[in-house]
CSV table of C-alpha atoms and ligand atoms in Angstrom, one decimal:
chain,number,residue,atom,x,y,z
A,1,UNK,CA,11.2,76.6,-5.0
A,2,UNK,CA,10.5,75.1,-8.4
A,3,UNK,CA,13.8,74.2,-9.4
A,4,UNK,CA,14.4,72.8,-5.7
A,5,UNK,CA,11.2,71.1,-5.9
A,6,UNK,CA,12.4,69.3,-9.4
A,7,UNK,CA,15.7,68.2,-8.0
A,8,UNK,CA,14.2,67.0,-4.8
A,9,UNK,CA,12.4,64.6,-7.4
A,10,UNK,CA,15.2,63.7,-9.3
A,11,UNK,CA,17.2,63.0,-6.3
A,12,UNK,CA,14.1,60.8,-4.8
A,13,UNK,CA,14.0,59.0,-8.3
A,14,UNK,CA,17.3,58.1,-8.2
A,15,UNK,CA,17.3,57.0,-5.0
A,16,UNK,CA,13.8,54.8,-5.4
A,17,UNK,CA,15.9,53.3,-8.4
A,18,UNK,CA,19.1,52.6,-6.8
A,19,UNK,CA,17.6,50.8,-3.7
A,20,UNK,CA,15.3,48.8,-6.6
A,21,UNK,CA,18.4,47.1,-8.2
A,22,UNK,CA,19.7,46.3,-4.8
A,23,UNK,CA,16.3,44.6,-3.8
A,24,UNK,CA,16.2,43.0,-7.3
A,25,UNK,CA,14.9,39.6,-6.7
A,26,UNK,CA,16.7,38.0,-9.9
A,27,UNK,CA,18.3,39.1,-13.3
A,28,UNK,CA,18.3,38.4,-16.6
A,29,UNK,CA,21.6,37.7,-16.5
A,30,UNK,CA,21.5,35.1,-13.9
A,31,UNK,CA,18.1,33.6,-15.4
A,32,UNK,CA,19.7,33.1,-18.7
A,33,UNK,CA,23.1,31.9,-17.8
A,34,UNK,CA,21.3,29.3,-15.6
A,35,UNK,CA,18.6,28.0,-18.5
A,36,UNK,CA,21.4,28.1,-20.7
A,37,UNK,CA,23.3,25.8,-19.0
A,38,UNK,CA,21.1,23.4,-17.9
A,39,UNK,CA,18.7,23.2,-21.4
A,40,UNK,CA,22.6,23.1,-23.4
A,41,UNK,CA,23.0,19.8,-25.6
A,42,UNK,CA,25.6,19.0,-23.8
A,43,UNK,CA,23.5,17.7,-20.9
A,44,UNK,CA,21.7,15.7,-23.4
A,45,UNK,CA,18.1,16.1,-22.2
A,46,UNK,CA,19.0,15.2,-19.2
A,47,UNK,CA,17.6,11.9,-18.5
A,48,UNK,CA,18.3,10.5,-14.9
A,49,UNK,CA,19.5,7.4,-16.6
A,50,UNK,CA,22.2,8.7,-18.0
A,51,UNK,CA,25.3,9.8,-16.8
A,52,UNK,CA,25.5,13.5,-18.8
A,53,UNK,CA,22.8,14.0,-15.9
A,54,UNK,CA,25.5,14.5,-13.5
A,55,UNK,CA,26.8,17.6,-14.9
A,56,UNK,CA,23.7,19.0,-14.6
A,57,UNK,CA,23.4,18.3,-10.8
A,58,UNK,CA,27.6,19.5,-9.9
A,59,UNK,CA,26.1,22.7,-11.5
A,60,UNK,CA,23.2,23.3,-9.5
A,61,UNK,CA,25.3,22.2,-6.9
A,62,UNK,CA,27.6,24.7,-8.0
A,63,UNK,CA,25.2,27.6,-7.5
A,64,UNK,CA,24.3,26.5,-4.3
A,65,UNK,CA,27.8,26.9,-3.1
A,66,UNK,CA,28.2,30.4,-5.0
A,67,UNK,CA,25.1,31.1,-2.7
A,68,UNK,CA,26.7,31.0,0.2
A,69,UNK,CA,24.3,28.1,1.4
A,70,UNK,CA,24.6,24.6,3.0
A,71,UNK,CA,24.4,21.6,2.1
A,72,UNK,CA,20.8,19.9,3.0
A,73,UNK,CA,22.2,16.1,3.0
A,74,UNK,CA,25.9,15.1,1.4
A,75,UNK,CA,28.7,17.7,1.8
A,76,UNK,CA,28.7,17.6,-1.8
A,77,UNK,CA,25.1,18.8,-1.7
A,78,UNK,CA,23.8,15.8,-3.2
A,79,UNK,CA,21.2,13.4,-1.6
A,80,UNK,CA,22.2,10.3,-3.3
A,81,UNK,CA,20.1,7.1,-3.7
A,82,UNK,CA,19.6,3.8,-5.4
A,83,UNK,CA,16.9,2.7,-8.1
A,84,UNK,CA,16.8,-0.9,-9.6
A,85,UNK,CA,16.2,-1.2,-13.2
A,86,UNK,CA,14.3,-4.3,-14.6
A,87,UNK,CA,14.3,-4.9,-17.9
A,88,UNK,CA,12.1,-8.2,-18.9
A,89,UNK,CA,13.9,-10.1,-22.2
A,90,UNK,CA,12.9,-13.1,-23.9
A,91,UNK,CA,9.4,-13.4,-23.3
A,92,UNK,CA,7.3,-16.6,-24.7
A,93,UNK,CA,4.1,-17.3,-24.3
A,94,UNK,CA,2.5,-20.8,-26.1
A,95,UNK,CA,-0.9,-21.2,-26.7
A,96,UNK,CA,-0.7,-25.6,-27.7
A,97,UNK,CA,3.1,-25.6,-28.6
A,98,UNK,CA,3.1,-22.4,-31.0
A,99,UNK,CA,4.3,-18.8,-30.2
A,100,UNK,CA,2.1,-15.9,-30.1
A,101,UNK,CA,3.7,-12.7,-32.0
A,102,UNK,CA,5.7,-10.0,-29.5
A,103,UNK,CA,2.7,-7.4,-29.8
A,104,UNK,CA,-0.4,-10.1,-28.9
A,105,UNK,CA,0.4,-10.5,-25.4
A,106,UNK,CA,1.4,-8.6,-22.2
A,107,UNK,CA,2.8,-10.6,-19.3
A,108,UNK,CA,3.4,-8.2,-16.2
A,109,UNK,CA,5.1,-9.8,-13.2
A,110,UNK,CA,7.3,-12.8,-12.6
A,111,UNK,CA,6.0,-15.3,-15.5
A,112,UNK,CA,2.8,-17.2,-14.4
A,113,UNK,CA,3.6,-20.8,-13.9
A,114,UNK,CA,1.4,-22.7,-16.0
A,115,UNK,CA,1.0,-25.4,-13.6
A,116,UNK,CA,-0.4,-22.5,-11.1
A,117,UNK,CA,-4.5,-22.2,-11.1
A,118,UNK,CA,-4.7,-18.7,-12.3
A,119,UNK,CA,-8.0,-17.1,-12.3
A,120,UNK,CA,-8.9,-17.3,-16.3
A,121,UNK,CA,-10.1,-13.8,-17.4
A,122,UNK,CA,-11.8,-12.7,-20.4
A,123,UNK,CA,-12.4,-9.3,-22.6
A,124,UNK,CA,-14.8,-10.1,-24.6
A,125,UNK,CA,-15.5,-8.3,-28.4
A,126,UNK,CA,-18.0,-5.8,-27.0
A,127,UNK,CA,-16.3,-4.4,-23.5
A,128,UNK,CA,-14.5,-1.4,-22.9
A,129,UNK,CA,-10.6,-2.7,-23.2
A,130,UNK,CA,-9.2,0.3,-20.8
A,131,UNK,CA,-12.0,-0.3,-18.1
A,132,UNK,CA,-11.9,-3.9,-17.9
A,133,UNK,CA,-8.0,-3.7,-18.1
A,134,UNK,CA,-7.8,-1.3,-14.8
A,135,UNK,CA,-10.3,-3.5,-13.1
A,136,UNK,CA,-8.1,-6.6,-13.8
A,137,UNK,CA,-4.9,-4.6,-13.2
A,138,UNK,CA,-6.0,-3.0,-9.7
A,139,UNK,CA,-6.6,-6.3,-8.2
A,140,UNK,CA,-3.5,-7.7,-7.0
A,141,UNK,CA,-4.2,-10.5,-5.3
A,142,UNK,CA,-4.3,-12.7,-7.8
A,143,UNK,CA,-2.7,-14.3,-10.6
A,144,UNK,CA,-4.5,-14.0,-14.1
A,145,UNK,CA,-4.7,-15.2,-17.4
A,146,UNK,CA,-6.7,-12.8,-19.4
A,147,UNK,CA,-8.1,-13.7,-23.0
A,148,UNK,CA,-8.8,-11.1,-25.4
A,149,UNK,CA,-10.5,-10.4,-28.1
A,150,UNK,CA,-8.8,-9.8,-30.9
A,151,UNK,CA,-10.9,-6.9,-31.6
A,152,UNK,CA,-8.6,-5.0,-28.7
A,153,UNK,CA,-5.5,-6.2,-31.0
A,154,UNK,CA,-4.2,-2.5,-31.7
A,155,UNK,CA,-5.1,-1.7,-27.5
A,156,UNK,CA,-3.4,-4.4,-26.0
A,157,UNK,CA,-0.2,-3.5,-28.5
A,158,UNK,CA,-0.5,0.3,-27.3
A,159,UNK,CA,-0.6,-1.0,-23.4
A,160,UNK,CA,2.1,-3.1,-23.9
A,161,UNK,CA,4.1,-0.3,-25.4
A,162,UNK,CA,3.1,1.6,-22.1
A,163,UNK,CA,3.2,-1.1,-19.5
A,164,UNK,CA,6.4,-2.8,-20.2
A,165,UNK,CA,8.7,-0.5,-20.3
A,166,UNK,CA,11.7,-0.7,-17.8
A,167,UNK,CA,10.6,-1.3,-14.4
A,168,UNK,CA,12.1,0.8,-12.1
A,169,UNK,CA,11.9,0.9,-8.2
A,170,UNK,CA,13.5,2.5,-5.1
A,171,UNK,CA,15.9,-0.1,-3.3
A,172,UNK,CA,15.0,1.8,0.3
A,173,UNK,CA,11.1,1.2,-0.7
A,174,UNK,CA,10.7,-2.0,-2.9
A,175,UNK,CA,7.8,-2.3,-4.7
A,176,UNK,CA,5.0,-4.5,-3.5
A,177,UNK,CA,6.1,-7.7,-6.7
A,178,UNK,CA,3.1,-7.7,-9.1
A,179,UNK,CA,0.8,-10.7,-9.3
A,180,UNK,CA,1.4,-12.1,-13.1
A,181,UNK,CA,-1.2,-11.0,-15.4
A,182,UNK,CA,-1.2,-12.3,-18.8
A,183,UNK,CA,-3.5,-10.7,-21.6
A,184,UNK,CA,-3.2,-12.5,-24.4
A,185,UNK,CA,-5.1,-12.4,-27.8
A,186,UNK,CA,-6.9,-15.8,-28.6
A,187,UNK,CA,-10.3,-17.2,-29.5
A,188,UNK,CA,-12.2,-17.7,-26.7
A,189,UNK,CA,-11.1,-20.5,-24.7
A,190,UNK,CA,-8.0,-20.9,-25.8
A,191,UNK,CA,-5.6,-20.7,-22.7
A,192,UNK,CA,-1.5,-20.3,-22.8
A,193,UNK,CA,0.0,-23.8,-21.6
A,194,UNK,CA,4.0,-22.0,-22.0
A,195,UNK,CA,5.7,-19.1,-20.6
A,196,UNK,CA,8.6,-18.1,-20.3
A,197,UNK,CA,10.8,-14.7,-19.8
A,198,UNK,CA,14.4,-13.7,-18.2
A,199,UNK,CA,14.2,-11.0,-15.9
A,200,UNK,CA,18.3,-8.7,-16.0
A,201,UNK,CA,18.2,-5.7,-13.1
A,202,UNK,CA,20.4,-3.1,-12.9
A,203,UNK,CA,21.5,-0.9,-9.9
A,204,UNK,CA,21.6,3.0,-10.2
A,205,UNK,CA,22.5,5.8,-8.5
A,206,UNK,CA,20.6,8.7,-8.7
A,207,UNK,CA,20.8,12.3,-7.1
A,208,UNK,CA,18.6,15.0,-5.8
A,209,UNK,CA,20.7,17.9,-5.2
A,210,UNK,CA,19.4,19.7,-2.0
A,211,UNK,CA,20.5,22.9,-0.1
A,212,UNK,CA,19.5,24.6,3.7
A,213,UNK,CA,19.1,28.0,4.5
A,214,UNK,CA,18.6,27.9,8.8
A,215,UNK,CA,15.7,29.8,10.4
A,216,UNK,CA,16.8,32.2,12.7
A,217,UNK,CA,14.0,31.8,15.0
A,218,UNK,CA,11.9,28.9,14.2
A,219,UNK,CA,15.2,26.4,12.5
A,220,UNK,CA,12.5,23.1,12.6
A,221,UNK,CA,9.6,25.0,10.4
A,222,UNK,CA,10.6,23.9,7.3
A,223,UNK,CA,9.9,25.7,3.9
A,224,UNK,CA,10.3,24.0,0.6
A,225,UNK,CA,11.2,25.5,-2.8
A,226,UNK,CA,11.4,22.5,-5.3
A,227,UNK,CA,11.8,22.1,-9.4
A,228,UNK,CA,12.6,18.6,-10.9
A,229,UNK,CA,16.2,19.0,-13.1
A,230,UNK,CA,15.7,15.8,-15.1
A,231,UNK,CA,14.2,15.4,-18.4
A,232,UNK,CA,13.1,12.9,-20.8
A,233,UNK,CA,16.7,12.5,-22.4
A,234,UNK,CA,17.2,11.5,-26.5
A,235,UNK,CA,14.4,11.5,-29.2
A,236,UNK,CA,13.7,10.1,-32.2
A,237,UNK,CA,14.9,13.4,-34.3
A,238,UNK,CA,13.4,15.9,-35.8
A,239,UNK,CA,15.0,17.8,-38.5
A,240,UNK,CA,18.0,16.4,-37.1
A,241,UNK,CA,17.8,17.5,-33.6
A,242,UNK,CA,17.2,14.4,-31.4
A,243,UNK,CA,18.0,15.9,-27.7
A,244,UNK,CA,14.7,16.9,-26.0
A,245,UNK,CA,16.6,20.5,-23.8
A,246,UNK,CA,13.4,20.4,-21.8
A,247,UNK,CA,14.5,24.2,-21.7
A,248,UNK,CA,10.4,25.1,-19.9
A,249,UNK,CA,10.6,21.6,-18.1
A,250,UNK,CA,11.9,21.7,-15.9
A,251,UNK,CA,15.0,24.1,-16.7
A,252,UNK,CA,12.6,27.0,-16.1
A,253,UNK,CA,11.5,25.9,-12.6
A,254,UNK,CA,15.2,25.0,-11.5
A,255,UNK,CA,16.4,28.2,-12.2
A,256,UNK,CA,13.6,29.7,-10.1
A,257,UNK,CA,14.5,28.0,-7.7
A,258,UNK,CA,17.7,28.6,-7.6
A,259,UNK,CA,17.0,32.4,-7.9
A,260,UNK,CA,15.0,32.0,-4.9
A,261,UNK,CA,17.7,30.9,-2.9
A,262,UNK,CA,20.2,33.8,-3.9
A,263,UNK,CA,17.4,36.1,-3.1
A,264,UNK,CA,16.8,34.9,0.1
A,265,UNK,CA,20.0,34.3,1.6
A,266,UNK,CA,20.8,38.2,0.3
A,267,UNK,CA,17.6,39.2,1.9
A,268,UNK,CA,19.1,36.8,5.4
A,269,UNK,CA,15.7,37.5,7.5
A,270,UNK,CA,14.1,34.1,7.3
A,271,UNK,CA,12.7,32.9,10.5
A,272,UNK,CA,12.0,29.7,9.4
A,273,UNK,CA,14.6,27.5,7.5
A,274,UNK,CA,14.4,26.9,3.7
A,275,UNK,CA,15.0,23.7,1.9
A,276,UNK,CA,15.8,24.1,-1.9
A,277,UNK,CA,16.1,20.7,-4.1
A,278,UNK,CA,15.9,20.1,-7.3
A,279,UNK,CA,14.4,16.7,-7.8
A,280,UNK,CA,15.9,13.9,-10.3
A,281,UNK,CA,13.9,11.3,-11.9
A,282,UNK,CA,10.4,13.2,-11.7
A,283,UNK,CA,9.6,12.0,-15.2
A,284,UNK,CA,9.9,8.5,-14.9
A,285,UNK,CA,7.9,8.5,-12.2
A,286,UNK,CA,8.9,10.8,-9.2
A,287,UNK,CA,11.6,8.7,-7.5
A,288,UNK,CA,14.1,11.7,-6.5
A,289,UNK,CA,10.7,13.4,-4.3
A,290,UNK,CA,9.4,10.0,-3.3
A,291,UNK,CA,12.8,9.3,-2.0
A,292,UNK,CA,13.6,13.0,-0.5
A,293,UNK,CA,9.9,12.7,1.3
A,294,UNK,CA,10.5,9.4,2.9
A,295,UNK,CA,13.0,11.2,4.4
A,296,UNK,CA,11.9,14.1,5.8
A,297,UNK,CA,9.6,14.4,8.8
A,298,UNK,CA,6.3,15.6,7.1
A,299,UNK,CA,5.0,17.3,10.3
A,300,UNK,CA,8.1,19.9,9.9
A,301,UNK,CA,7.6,21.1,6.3
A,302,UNK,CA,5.2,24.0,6.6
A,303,UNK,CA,4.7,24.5,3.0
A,304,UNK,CA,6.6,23.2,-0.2
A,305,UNK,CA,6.6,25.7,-3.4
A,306,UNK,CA,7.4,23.4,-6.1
A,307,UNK,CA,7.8,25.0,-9.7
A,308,UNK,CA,7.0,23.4,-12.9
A,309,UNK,CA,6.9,25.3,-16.4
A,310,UNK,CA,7.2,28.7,-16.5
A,311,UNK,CA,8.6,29.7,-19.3
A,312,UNK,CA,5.6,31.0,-21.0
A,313,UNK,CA,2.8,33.0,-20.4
A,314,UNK,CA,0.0,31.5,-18.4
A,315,UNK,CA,-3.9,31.6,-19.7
A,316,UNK,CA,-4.5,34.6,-17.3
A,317,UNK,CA,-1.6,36.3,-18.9
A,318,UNK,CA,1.6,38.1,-17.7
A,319,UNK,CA,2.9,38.0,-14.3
A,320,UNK,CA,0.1,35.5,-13.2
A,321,UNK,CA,0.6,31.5,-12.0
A,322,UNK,CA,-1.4,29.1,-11.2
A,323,UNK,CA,-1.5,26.8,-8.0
A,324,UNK,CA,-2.5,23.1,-8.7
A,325,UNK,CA,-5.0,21.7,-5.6
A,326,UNK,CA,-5.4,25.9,-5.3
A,327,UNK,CA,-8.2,24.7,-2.5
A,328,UNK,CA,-6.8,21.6,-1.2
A,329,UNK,CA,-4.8,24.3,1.5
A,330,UNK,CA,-4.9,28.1,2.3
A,331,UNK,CA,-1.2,28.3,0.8
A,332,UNK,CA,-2.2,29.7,-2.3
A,333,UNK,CA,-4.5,32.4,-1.2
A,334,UNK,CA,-1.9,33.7,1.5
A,335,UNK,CA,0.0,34.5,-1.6
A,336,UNK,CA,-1.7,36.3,-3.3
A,337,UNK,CA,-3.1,38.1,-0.4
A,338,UNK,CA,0.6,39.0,-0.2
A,339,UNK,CA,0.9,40.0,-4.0
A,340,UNK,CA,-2.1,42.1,-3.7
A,341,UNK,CA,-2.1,45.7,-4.7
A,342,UNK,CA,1.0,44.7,-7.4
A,343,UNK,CA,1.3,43.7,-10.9
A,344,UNK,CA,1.1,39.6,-9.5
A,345,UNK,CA,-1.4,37.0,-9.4
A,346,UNK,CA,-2.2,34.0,-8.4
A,347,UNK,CA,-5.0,31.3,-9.8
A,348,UNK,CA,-6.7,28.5,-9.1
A,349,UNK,CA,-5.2,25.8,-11.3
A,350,UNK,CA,-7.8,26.1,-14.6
A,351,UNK,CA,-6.9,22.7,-15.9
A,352,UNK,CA,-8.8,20.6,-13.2
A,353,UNK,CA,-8.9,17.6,-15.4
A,354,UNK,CA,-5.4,17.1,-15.4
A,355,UNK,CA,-5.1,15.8,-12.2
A,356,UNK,CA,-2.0,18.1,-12.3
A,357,UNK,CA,-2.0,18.3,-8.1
A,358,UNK,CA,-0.6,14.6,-8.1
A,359,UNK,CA,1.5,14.7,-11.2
A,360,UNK,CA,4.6,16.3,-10.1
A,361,UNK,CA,7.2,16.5,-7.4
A,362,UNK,CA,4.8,18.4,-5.0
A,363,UNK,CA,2.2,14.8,-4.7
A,364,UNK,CA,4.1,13.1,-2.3
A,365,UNK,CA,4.1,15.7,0.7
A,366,UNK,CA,1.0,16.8,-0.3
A,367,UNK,CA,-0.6,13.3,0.7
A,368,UNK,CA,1.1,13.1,3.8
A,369,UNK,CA,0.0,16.5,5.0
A,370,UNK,CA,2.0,18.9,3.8
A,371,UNK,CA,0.8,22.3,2.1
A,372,UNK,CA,2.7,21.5,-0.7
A,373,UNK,CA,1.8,22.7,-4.6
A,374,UNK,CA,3.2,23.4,-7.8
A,375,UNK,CA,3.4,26.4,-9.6
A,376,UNK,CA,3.0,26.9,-13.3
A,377,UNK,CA,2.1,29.0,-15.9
A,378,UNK,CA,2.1,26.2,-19.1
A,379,UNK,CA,-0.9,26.2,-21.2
A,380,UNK,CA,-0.7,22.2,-20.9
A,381,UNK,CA,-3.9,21.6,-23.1
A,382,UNK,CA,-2.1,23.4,-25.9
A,383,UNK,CA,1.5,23.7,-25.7
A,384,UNK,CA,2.9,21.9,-29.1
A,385,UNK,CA,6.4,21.7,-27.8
A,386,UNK,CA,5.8,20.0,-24.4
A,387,UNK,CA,7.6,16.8,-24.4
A,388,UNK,CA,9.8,17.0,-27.5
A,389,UNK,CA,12.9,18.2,-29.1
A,390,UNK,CA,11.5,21.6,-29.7
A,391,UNK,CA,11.3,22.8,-26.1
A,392,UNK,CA,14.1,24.9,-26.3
A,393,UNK,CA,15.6,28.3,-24.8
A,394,UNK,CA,15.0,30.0,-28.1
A,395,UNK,CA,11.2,29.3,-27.1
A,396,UNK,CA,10.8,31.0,-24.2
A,397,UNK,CA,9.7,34.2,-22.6
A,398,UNK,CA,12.6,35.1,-20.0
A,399,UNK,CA,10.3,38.0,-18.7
A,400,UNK,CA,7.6,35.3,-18.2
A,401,UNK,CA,10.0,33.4,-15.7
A,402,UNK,CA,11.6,36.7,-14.4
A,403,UNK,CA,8.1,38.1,-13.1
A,404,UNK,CA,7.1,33.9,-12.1
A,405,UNK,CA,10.4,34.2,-9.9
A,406,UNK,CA,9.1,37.7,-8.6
A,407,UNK,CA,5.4,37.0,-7.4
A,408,UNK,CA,6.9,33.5,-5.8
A,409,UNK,CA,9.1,35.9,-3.7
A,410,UNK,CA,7.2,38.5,-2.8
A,411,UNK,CA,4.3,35.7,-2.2
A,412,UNK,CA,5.7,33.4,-0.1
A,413,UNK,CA,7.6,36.0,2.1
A,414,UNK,CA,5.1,35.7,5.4
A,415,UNK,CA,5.8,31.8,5.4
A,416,UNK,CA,9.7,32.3,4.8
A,417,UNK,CA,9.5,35.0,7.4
A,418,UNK,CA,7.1,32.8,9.9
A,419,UNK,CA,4.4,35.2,9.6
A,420,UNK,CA,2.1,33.0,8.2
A,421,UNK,CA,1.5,29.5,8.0
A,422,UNK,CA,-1.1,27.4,5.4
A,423,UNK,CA,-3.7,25.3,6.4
A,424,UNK,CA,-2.8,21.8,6.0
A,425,UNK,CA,-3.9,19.6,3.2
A,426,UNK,CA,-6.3,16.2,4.1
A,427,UNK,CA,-3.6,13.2,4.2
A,428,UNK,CA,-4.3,10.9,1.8
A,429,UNK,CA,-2.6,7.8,3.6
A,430,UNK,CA,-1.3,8.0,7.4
B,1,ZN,ZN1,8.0,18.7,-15.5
């Protein structure tokens, strides 16, 4: 009885461990070939203005295919689209016939005409520069000419390193053309009578590579899984390593996404249908999700999962993310509700004054509706290597992003399966 007790055991032991590795969501195998590819130099930190970007998109497009899934927009399973770049040269600006130095003005917008009456502006020695900047900037209605003190000198030369960088815009959404503002440092009273600049635009293409997974039941519920592939490109080095791999961002969330997709096509009992992209251009300013979310009807996306980061254990530890705008739906406690009684949870995002809700992919939907959040698990107050050449493989935790992909499927298993759906978030604009 004993000994048929023991083997009965063994036998169910080996049978509980069989069935695991067939219900395996991911591998370590697949997660590492995947970063590895993606985070390799070859890619070149995969900056969505530069062409090595492209490799990095046929691979993910690549996987998709392996999947066994369709495309979502091109055959080739890109969703292609066109940026313009604007790059101002040759700007002058003359206060009475002599030139002010490069780093003592800022002229934003087509060059004011000094024959124009612009409102005249001042920020005076003992004002707030950023406040009185925003306060100028957010009104667009007019044209400006703002004297400064030259108190702000080292302020207006850190904006101007910020503001007037390349300008780039979606051709299917131009932006709304900037009245001219023009800070410039003087003595009070002194007012430009000269400018000048030459404005050279360049047209892109750029590529969200997007795959569908039909609902069986409900095909026009859409769920999204989302991770932005581009990076921030080439560095100034650092002990001679100039690529930034961006290895936890977004590599990490890409591969989870794509993990996702294997899973659930293998698991093939999704009612409603699942949209997986991986978004380009998120870091220079979220053109790849604007552009994807101006194309989808809002009203059919039931939730969007968007990952960012997670490569590295979050604040509440192993096998736990968080959701940014946790409370701005229900989406986030559903999941855990659904990881409950396991090793996974999930949090409320603790960083609240990051504002991280509208900083990724995930801020577009979300204002028109749409459940949609990121998860994460970077310690963003405190990660050193955020942002620079050192956000590499090497530095990651592959179990951190193996039990991330792992709570993100068993979480959002009632939504894929139409079980459950999240409350909706408040719209920001109609
Ligand atoms: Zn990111």
């Amino acid at each position: 009885m004993k000994k048929l007790f023991i083997s009965f055991l063994l036998l169910g032991c080996s049978l509980t461990i069989s069935f695991a590795q067939k219900n395996e969501v991911t591998t370590t195998e697949n997660i590492t070939r995947i970063l590895n590819t993606l985070a390799s130099d070859e890619m070149k930190g995969r900056s969505a203005l530069r062409p090595e970007i492209w490799k990095a998109a046929d691979f993910i497009a690549s996987e998709f295919k392996a999947i066994g899934l369709s495309p979502y927009a091109d055959k080739d399973f890109k969703q292609t689209f066109e940026v313009e770049q604007k790059k101002e040269k040759n700007q002058i600006v003359k206060i009475d016939g002599k030139s002010l130095p490069a780093e003592e003005f800022l002229m934003l917008g087509n060059p004011i005409n000094p024959k124009n009456k612009s409102v005249i502006l001042s920020i005076g020695p003992d004002e707030d520069f950023s406040v009185r900047f925003r306060e100028i900037m957010q009104n667009d209605s007019t044209e400006a000419k703002v004297q400064v003190d030259r108190k702000h000198a080292a302020f207006l030369a850190r904006f101007k390193r910020i503001y007037s960088r390349d300008q780039i815009t979606l051709k299917s959404e131009p932006a709304k053309s900037l009245k001219s503002k023009l800070f410039y440092i003087a003595n009070a009273g002194e007012t430009p009578n000269e400018t000048s600049q030459k404005t050279s635009t360049l047209d892109l293409k750029m590529f969200n590579v997007a795959a569908i997974l039909p609902g069986k039941s409900k095909p026009d519920e859409y769920v999204i899984f989302s991770a932005h592939y581009d990076h921030i490109g080439v560095l100034p080095a650092v002990d001679q390593d100039s690529i930034a791999n961006g290895a936890d961002d977004d590599a990490s969330g890409t591969t989870a996404m794509i993990e996702l997709a294997r899973y659930y096509k293998q698991l093939n009992n999704n009612e409603r249908t699942l949209i997986f992209v991986a978004f380009t251009a998120e870091e220079i300013g979220m053109f790849g999700s604007k552009y994807f979310s101006n194309n989808i009807n809002p009203e059919k996306v039931v939730a969007m999962i968007n990952i960012e980061m997670i490569g590295k254990d979050s604040k509440f530890g192993l096998n736990s993310l968080y959701v940014t705008g946790y409370d701005a739906s229900n989406l986030g406690k559903l999941m855990q509700e659904n990881v409950e009684g396991t090793q996974f949870t999930f949090h409320p995002d603790p960083y609240k004054t990051q504002n991280l809700f509208y900083r990724s992919d995930n801020a577009v939907l979300a204002a028109l509706g749409v459940p949609a959040h990121t998860f994460s698990t970077s310690q963003i107050d405190k990660d050193q290597y955020y942002h620079t050449v050192k956000d590499e493989v090497s530095t990651l935790d592959i179990q951190n992003i193996k039990s991330s992909i792992e709570a993100i499927a068993k979480g959002a298993i009632g939504i894929v399966q139409g079980k459950q759906t999240p409350t909706r978030v408040e719209k920001l604009r109609n």
